[in-house]
Short mmCIF file of C-alpha atoms and ligand atoms in Angstrom, two decimals:
data_model
loop_
_atom_site.label_atom_id
_atom_site.label_comp_id
_atom_site.label_asym_id
_atom_site.label_seq_id
_atom_site.Cartn_x
_atom_site.Cartn_y
_atom_site.Cartn_z
CA MET A 1 94.46 111.94 60.42
CA LYS A 2 91.65 113.53 61.09
CA ALA A 3 90.90 116.79 61.74
CA THR A 4 89.48 116.29 65.98
CA LYS A 5 85.92 117.25 66.51
CA HIS A 6 84.67 120.12 68.75
CA ASN A 7 81.27 119.91 68.20
CA TRP A 8 79.39 116.83 69.19
CA THR A 9 76.44 116.98 70.53
CA LYS A 10 74.79 115.68 73.42
CA GLN A 11 72.77 113.35 71.27
CA GLU A 12 75.32 111.84 68.87
CA ILE A 13 77.71 110.85 72.15
CA LEU A 14 75.37 109.86 73.99
CA ASP A 15 74.00 107.88 70.87
CA ILE A 16 77.87 106.32 71.15
CA TYR A 17 77.66 104.91 74.54
CA ASN A 18 74.85 103.54 74.85
CA THR A 19 75.88 101.73 70.88
CA ALA A 20 75.25 97.51 71.57
CA LEU A 21 78.86 97.23 73.32
CA LEU A 22 81.13 94.94 71.35
CA GLU A 23 80.94 97.34 68.56
CA LEU A 24 81.43 100.15 70.47
CA VAL A 25 83.94 98.42 72.23
CA TYR A 26 85.71 98.12 67.84
CA ARG A 27 84.34 101.15 66.84
CA ALA A 28 86.91 103.17 69.25
CA ALA A 29 89.58 101.08 69.15
CA THR A 30 89.31 101.15 64.73
CA VAL A 31 89.57 104.89 66.29
CA HIS A 32 92.50 104.22 68.10
CA ARG A 33 94.59 102.83 65.75
CA GLU A 34 94.57 105.76 63.41
CA HIS A 35 96.16 107.82 65.69
CA HIS A 36 98.36 105.70 68.33
CA ASP A 37 100.27 103.07 68.78
CA PRO A 38 97.63 99.79 70.90
CA ARG A 39 101.24 98.36 72.32
CA LYS A 40 101.64 101.42 74.05
CA VAL A 41 100.34 102.14 77.50
CA GLN A 42 101.71 105.49 79.64
CA VAL A 43 103.00 104.68 83.07
CA SER A 44 102.38 107.34 85.14
CA SER A 45 103.12 108.07 89.11
CA LEU A 46 100.69 109.49 91.27
CA LEU A 47 102.85 111.21 94.14
CA SER A 48 100.95 112.77 96.97
CA ILE A 49 103.28 115.56 98.27
CA LYS A 50 100.63 116.90 100.87
CA THR A 51 98.09 114.23 101.76
CA GLY A 52 94.65 116.06 103.78
CA GLY A 53 93.55 118.71 106.05
CA CYS A 54 91.82 119.70 103.32
CA PRO A 55 89.20 122.43 103.15
CA GLU A 56 86.96 121.33 100.17
CA ASP A 57 83.63 119.34 100.23
CA CYS A 58 84.20 116.85 97.36
CA GLY A 59 82.07 114.22 98.16
CA TYR A 60 83.72 111.60 97.04
CA CYS A 61 87.87 112.28 99.09
CA PRO A 62 89.21 110.93 101.50
CA GLN A 63 91.93 114.13 102.29
CA ALA A 64 88.88 116.55 102.55
CA ALA A 65 89.46 117.81 107.07
CA ARG A 66 85.60 117.62 106.76
CA TYR A 67 85.56 113.76 106.84
CA HIS A 68 86.28 110.98 109.41
CA THR A 69 88.65 108.68 106.69
CA GLY A 70 91.74 107.71 109.54
CA LEU A 71 93.73 109.40 107.04
CA LYS A 72 97.13 110.69 108.96
CA ALA A 73 97.30 114.48 107.23
CA HIS A 74 101.38 115.81 106.31
CA LYS A 75 102.45 118.15 105.12
CA LEU A 76 104.32 119.25 102.34
CA MET A 77 106.73 116.72 101.15
CA PRO A 78 110.83 117.86 101.35
CA VAL A 79 111.78 118.32 97.00
CA GLU A 80 114.78 115.29 98.41
CA GLN A 81 111.81 112.86 98.83
CA VAL A 82 109.96 113.92 95.78
CA VAL A 83 113.43 113.56 92.83
CA ASP A 84 113.68 110.00 95.14
CA ALA A 85 110.71 108.70 93.78
CA ALA A 86 110.16 110.28 89.63
CA LYS A 87 114.01 108.20 90.39
CA LYS A 88 111.87 104.39 91.38
CA ALA A 89 108.50 105.23 89.20
CA LYS A 90 111.45 105.86 86.44
CA ALA A 91 113.29 102.56 87.27
CA GLY A 92 110.51 101.33 86.88
CA GLY A 93 108.92 102.32 83.72
CA ALA A 94 107.27 105.61 84.84
CA SER A 95 107.64 107.89 82.00
CA ARG A 96 105.72 111.28 84.16
CA MET A 97 105.42 111.40 87.34
CA CYS A 98 101.50 113.17 89.05
CA LEU A 99 102.45 115.01 92.07
CA GLY A 100 98.58 116.12 93.98
CA ALA A 101 98.64 118.60 96.95
CA ALA A 102 95.64 118.61 99.57
CA TRP A 103 95.12 121.53 98.39
CA ARG A 104 91.86 124.19 97.58
CA GLU A 105 94.18 125.94 95.48
CA VAL A 106 97.65 127.63 95.38
CA ARG A 107 99.09 130.19 97.44
CA ASP A 108 102.15 132.35 96.34
CA ASN A 109 104.56 130.93 99.16
CA ARG A 110 107.00 128.86 100.60
CA ASP A 111 105.05 125.87 99.53
CA PHE A 112 105.44 126.94 96.36
CA ASP A 113 108.24 127.53 95.68
CA SER A 114 109.46 123.97 96.63
CA VAL A 115 106.76 123.23 94.02
CA LEU A 116 108.69 124.65 91.14
CA GLU A 117 111.98 123.19 92.65
CA MET A 118 110.15 119.32 92.22
CA VAL A 119 109.05 120.39 89.51
CA LYS A 120 112.03 121.96 88.21
CA ALA A 121 114.31 118.32 89.37
CA VAL A 122 111.89 115.95 88.13
CA ASN A 123 111.75 117.55 84.47
CA ASN A 124 115.74 117.04 84.89
CA GLU A 125 115.32 113.62 85.65
CA GLY A 126 113.76 113.01 81.75
CA MET A 127 110.01 112.60 83.13
CA GLU A 128 106.90 114.64 82.30
CA VAL A 129 106.04 116.14 84.86
CA CYS A 130 101.72 116.54 85.63
CA CYS A 131 100.59 118.63 88.86
CA THR A 132 97.90 118.08 90.44
CA LEU A 133 97.45 121.39 93.72
CA GLY A 134 93.57 122.63 93.17
CA MET A 135 93.47 125.92 91.58
CA LEU A 136 95.17 128.40 90.08
CA THR A 137 96.05 131.78 87.95
CA GLU A 138 97.26 132.77 85.29
CA GLU A 139 100.44 134.24 86.86
CA GLN A 140 100.71 130.85 88.70
CA ALA A 141 100.58 128.63 85.70
CA ALA A 142 103.49 130.67 84.06
CA LYS A 143 105.62 129.76 86.78
CA LEU A 144 104.96 126.22 86.70
CA ALA A 145 105.41 126.59 82.93
CA ASP A 146 108.84 127.76 83.32
CA ALA A 147 109.99 125.39 85.61
CA GLY A 148 109.39 122.64 83.33
CA LEU A 149 105.89 121.67 84.28
CA TYR A 150 104.47 119.24 81.63
CA ALA A 151 100.89 118.97 81.67
CA TYR A 152 98.05 120.34 85.07
CA ASN A 153 95.57 118.32 85.98
CA HIS A 154 92.47 120.07 87.16
CA ASN A 155 89.31 116.81 86.50
CA LEU A 156 85.78 118.54 85.55
CA ASP A 157 85.02 115.15 87.40
CA THR A 158 81.01 115.08 86.78
CA SER A 159 78.57 117.51 84.54
CA GLU A 160 77.54 121.05 85.07
CA GLU A 161 74.26 119.86 86.58
CA TYR A 162 75.38 117.08 88.73
CA TYR A 163 78.42 119.22 90.02
CA ASN A 164 77.02 120.66 92.31
CA GLU A 165 75.46 117.34 94.83
CA ILE A 166 79.38 116.60 95.41
CA ILE A 167 80.86 119.65 95.76
CA SER A 168 79.46 123.19 97.66
CA THR A 169 82.64 125.22 98.30
CA ARG A 170 83.55 125.75 94.62
CA THR A 171 81.50 126.48 90.83
CA TYR A 172 82.16 124.57 87.39
CA ASP A 173 83.01 127.97 86.45
CA ASP A 174 86.06 127.52 88.90
CA ARG A 175 87.23 124.81 87.32
CA LEU A 176 86.89 125.48 83.65
CA ASN A 177 89.12 129.07 84.63
CA THR A 178 91.32 127.58 85.88
CA LEU A 179 92.01 124.76 83.02
CA ASN A 180 91.85 127.92 80.55
CA ASN A 181 95.04 129.86 82.83
CA ALA A 182 96.91 126.60 83.09
CA ARG A 183 96.37 126.76 79.09
CA LYS A 184 96.95 130.71 78.05
CA ALA A 185 100.19 129.37 80.42
CA GLY A 186 101.34 126.70 77.05
CA VAL A 187 100.88 123.28 79.50
CA THR A 188 98.99 120.43 78.60
CA LEU A 189 95.75 119.07 79.77
CA CYS A 190 95.13 116.33 82.43
CA SER A 191 91.13 116.59 83.19
CA GLY A 192 88.42 114.34 83.46
CA GLY A 193 86.24 112.94 86.05
CA ILE A 194 84.25 110.01 87.85
CA ILE A 195 81.74 107.60 86.97
CA GLY A 196 80.11 105.53 89.69
CA MET A 197 79.07 108.43 91.93
CA GLY A 198 75.08 108.23 91.95
CA GLU A 199 75.53 109.55 88.35
CA SER A 200 73.27 108.96 84.93
CA ALA A 201 74.11 108.21 81.84
CA GLU A 202 73.29 111.54 80.74
CA ASP A 203 75.69 112.94 83.66
CA ARG A 204 79.11 111.04 81.93
CA ILE A 205 78.13 112.08 78.48
CA GLY A 206 77.58 116.07 80.08
CA MET A 207 81.25 115.88 81.66
CA LEU A 208 82.19 114.17 78.15
CA LEU A 209 80.74 116.86 76.22
CA GLN A 210 82.69 120.27 78.59
CA LEU A 211 86.02 118.57 77.75
CA SER A 212 85.44 117.91 73.83
CA SER A 213 84.41 120.83 73.19
CA MET A 214 87.58 122.25 74.46
CA ASN A 215 89.68 123.32 72.23
CA PRO A 216 92.66 121.88 70.97
CA HIS A 217 91.07 118.98 73.19
CA PRO A 218 92.91 118.11 77.80
CA GLU A 219 95.96 115.62 75.95
CA SER A 220 95.06 114.20 78.79
CA VAL A 221 91.69 111.90 80.31
CA PRO A 222 91.65 110.62 83.37
CA ILE A 223 88.14 108.51 84.56
CA ASN A 224 88.16 107.27 87.51
CA ALA A 225 85.83 104.72 88.87
CA LEU A 226 85.05 105.82 92.50
CA VAL A 227 87.02 104.25 95.34
CA ALA A 228 84.21 104.80 97.70
CA VAL A 229 86.33 105.75 101.54
CA GLU A 230 84.44 104.58 104.20
CA GLY A 231 83.74 108.09 106.02
CA THR A 232 83.28 110.00 102.76
CA PRO A 233 79.55 110.79 101.78
CA LEU A 234 80.10 108.10 99.16
CA GLU A 235 81.55 105.93 101.00
CA ASN A 236 78.11 103.25 100.36
CA GLN A 237 78.25 103.83 96.73
CA PRO A 238 78.07 100.38 94.98
CA PRO A 239 81.18 99.35 92.73
CA VAL A 240 81.02 101.01 88.90
CA PRO A 241 80.76 97.64 86.77
CA ILE A 242 83.11 97.08 84.29
CA TRP A 243 80.83 97.51 81.07
CA ASP A 244 80.63 101.06 82.15
CA MET A 245 84.46 102.32 82.74
CA ILE A 246 84.93 100.06 79.17
CA ARG A 247 82.40 102.52 77.38
CA MET A 248 83.33 105.46 79.19
CA VAL A 249 86.87 104.74 77.76
CA ALA A 250 85.34 104.30 74.46
CA THR A 251 83.66 106.90 74.48
CA ALA A 252 86.17 109.26 75.20
CA ARG A 253 88.86 107.59 72.55
CA ILE A 254 85.90 108.46 69.83
CA VAL A 255 85.65 111.80 70.74
CA MET A 256 88.98 112.73 71.57
CA PRO A 257 90.85 110.78 69.62
CA THR A 258 94.20 112.39 69.74
CA SER A 259 94.20 112.21 73.32
CA VAL A 260 95.99 110.20 75.96
CA VAL A 261 92.74 107.86 77.54
CA ARG A 262 93.84 107.05 81.44
CA LEU A 263 92.26 103.66 83.22
CA SER A 264 93.45 106.23 86.51
CA ALA A 265 92.25 105.31 89.80
CA GLY A 266 89.20 102.46 91.09
CA ARG A 267 91.43 99.49 88.92
CA VAL A 268 91.95 97.41 92.52
CA GLY A 269 88.87 95.90 91.48
CA MET A 270 89.04 95.40 87.98
CA SER A 271 90.06 91.54 86.88
CA VAL A 272 92.96 91.40 84.03
CA GLU A 273 90.35 90.77 81.14
CA GLY A 274 88.28 93.68 81.70
CA GLN A 275 91.65 95.88 82.05
CA ALA A 276 92.20 94.46 78.90
CA PHE A 277 88.79 95.75 77.34
CA CYS A 278 89.18 99.58 78.32
CA PHE A 279 92.64 98.85 76.58
CA MET A 280 91.19 97.61 73.28
CA ALA A 281 88.75 100.32 73.41
CA GLY A 282 91.50 103.17 73.63
CA ALA A 283 93.26 103.36 77.49
CA ASN A 284 96.65 103.65 77.08
CA SER A 285 97.49 105.54 80.37
CA ILE A 286 97.24 103.59 83.82
CA PHE A 287 98.41 105.19 87.50
CA ALA A 288 101.25 102.38 88.71
CA GLY A 289 102.59 101.66 91.94
CA ASP A 290 100.64 100.68 95.11
CA LYS A 291 98.89 103.72 96.10
CA LEU A 292 97.22 105.98 94.21
CA LEU A 293 97.39 109.24 95.93
CA THR A 294 96.30 108.30 99.32
CA THR A 295 93.93 105.06 98.29
CA PRO A 296 94.95 101.08 97.04
CA ASN A 297 96.46 100.51 93.60
CA PRO A 298 97.42 96.92 92.27
CA GLU A 299 100.63 95.73 93.29
CA PHE A 300 103.81 96.94 90.66
CA ASN A 301 104.50 93.09 89.94
CA GLU A 302 100.72 91.95 89.44
CA ASP A 303 100.75 95.11 86.42
CA LYS A 304 104.04 94.07 84.67
CA GLN A 305 102.66 91.07 84.30
CA MET A 306 99.41 91.98 83.33
CA PHE A 307 101.97 94.40 80.52
CA ASP A 308 103.36 91.21 79.38
CA LEU A 309 99.54 89.17 80.12
CA LEU A 310 98.35 90.93 77.21
CA GLY A 311 101.61 92.56 75.36
CA LEU A 312 102.05 95.69 76.70
CA ILE A 313 104.68 98.13 76.30
CA PRO A 314 105.24 100.66 79.21
CA THR A 315 105.26 104.79 76.27
CA ASP A 316 108.46 107.16 76.27
CA ALA A 317 108.16 110.56 78.05
CA PHE A 318 107.73 112.91 75.33
CA GLU A 319 106.65 110.46 73.32
CA LYS A 320 103.20 112.34 72.96
CA GLY A 321 105.02 115.52 71.85
CA LYS A 322 103.76 114.95 68.30
CA PHE A 323 100.17 114.79 69.34
CA VAL A 324 100.51 117.57 71.58
CA ALA A 325 102.13 119.81 68.92
CA SER A 326 99.84 118.88 65.74
CA ALA A 327 96.78 119.45 68.07
CA LEU A 328 98.03 123.58 68.99
CA ARG A 329 98.29 123.99 65.25
CA SER A 330 95.02 122.25 64.03
CA VAL A 331 92.66 124.98 66.87
CA GLU A 332 92.34 126.76 63.52
CA MET A 333 91.81 124.33 61.25
CA THR A 334 88.66 123.43 63.98
CA SER A 335 85.29 123.89 64.26
N1 SAM B 1 93.40 119.02 95.28
C1 SAM B 1 93.16 119.35 93.94
C2 SAM B 1 91.68 119.45 92.86
O1 SAM B 1 90.94 118.67 93.77
O2 SAM B 1 91.87 119.65 92.20
C3 SAM B 1 94.13 118.13 93.13
C4 SAM B 1 94.20 116.60 94.01
S1 SAM B 1 92.09 115.82 93.84
C5 SAM B 1 92.54 114.56 94.87
C6 SAM B 1 92.41 115.19 92.26
C7 SAM B 1 91.34 114.56 91.78
O3 SAM B 1 90.97 113.18 92.75
C8 SAM B 1 90.23 114.57 91.66
O4 SAM B 1 89.53 115.93 91.15
C9 SAM B 1 89.57 113.43 91.78
O5 SAM B 1 89.15 113.22 90.62
C10 SAM B 1 90.27 112.89 91.55
N2 SAM B 1 89.74 111.29 93.05
C11 SAM B 1 89.79 111.96 94.39
N3 SAM B 1 88.82 111.24 95.26
C12 SAM B 1 88.21 109.81 94.78
C13 SAM B 1 88.07 108.78 94.56
N4 SAM B 1 88.04 108.49 96.09
N5 SAM B 1 87.93 108.16 93.75
C14 SAM B 1 88.16 108.08 92.72
N6 SAM B 1 88.90 109.53 92.65
C15 SAM B 1 89.43 110.22 92.74
C1 DTB B 2 93.10 111.61 88.39
O1 DTB B 2 92.64 112.03 86.66
N1 DTB B 2 93.41 110.29 89.46
C2 DTB B 2 94.54 110.61 90.23
C3 DTB B 2 95.20 111.73 89.13
N2 DTB B 2 94.02 112.46 88.13
C4 DTB B 2 95.43 112.54 89.92
C5 DTB B 2 94.07 110.16 91.57
C6 DTB B 2 93.05 109.49 91.68
C7 DTB B 2 92.30 109.02 93.07
C8 DTB B 2 92.16 108.15 94.02
C9 DTB B 2 92.13 109.00 95.55
C10 DTB B 2 92.94 108.60 96.14
O2 DTB B 2 94.10 108.15 96.04
O3 DTB B 2 93.41 109.48 97.61
FE1 SF4 B 3 90.59 118.57 98.59
FE2 SF4 B 3 91.08 117.85 95.63
FE3 SF4 B 3 89.74 116.68 97.85
FE4 SF4 B 3 88.13 118.68 96.88
S1 SF4 B 3 89.60 116.30 95.35
S2 SF4 B 3 88.92 117.46 98.45
S3 SF4 B 3 90.09 119.81 96.26
S4 SF4 B 3 92.08 117.62 97.77
#
């Protein structure tokens, strides 16, 4: 297997992104097959363990307290409820459970202790546990790692240049710091972004440039299409064309060949044909279940039918363990 590359230039990535579409998909599909079983797609389940009332101003987010989106806020969910949800998700074929909290940052309090309990319990169910809890110190990351956390999700969302147009209450460097803290604790990284927020193709590439310069690459790269929610500043954004999603997935696949590329938010607006193109182009995970964190997602049965139709098989937990380990070992080999 070829070593991963960490010194892509902006122009190189832009050229890949702008390649004639079918040529791009073919190239991405070829890279995909060199590193992954193309029939396998990981089913992940999302659970909002603490919803709404967030002090941040992320322009896309229905959970920011300052926007009036009609969302019903709830405080931290009890551990037992989280374990029940994980058991159900596992029975439905999910091998990864992502627990999301509408927090700006983690605080060292009773709620964090409960999250550590949740991580332990879901890990005991034999699932990969991912958390997305906002900013994190190195010490907090270490506590999560000790509890059995497999991945930490913290998205760059867009390019450094466009970031300030979308969020003013924290900086791009804050994001990078948290990712660094999770990495230092030995937790795998899940980091990607959103398209359809009014950004340019260059902004999309700027984000992929940042992610691909990390060594190792984030083990998981979610590509979300904006779910435009009424009441947020981005409520009137037009839906993202499926071709842009395919280009983004294909480009991520080519520049970060060993990462799991996740076809994340926004699937409700996508046809099965469109999603099939994304899988062809290297997407190898979806979020399943009729809700993402707070917004709708395709019905569980629709996704099952899509898997049957396309001949896709859900991935077992920790199947990518070997990729993670090899990525970590290749640090010194690569530029
Ligand atoms: N509060 C934590 C944070 O911001 O890191 C964790 C939860 S936050 C909801 C996780 C990610 O969901 C965001 O970084 C963003 O990429 C994605 N997200 C939120 N709202 C979205 C929307 N309306 N459409 C697409 N993705 C969205
Ligand atoms: C990610 O990149 N997408 C997921 C997960 N990581 C946490 C979240 C999508 C949220 C979509 C909006 C909502 O349902 O609130
Ligand atoms: Fe809060 Fe996260 Fe939503 Fe931003 S994306 S408002 S930090 S929950």
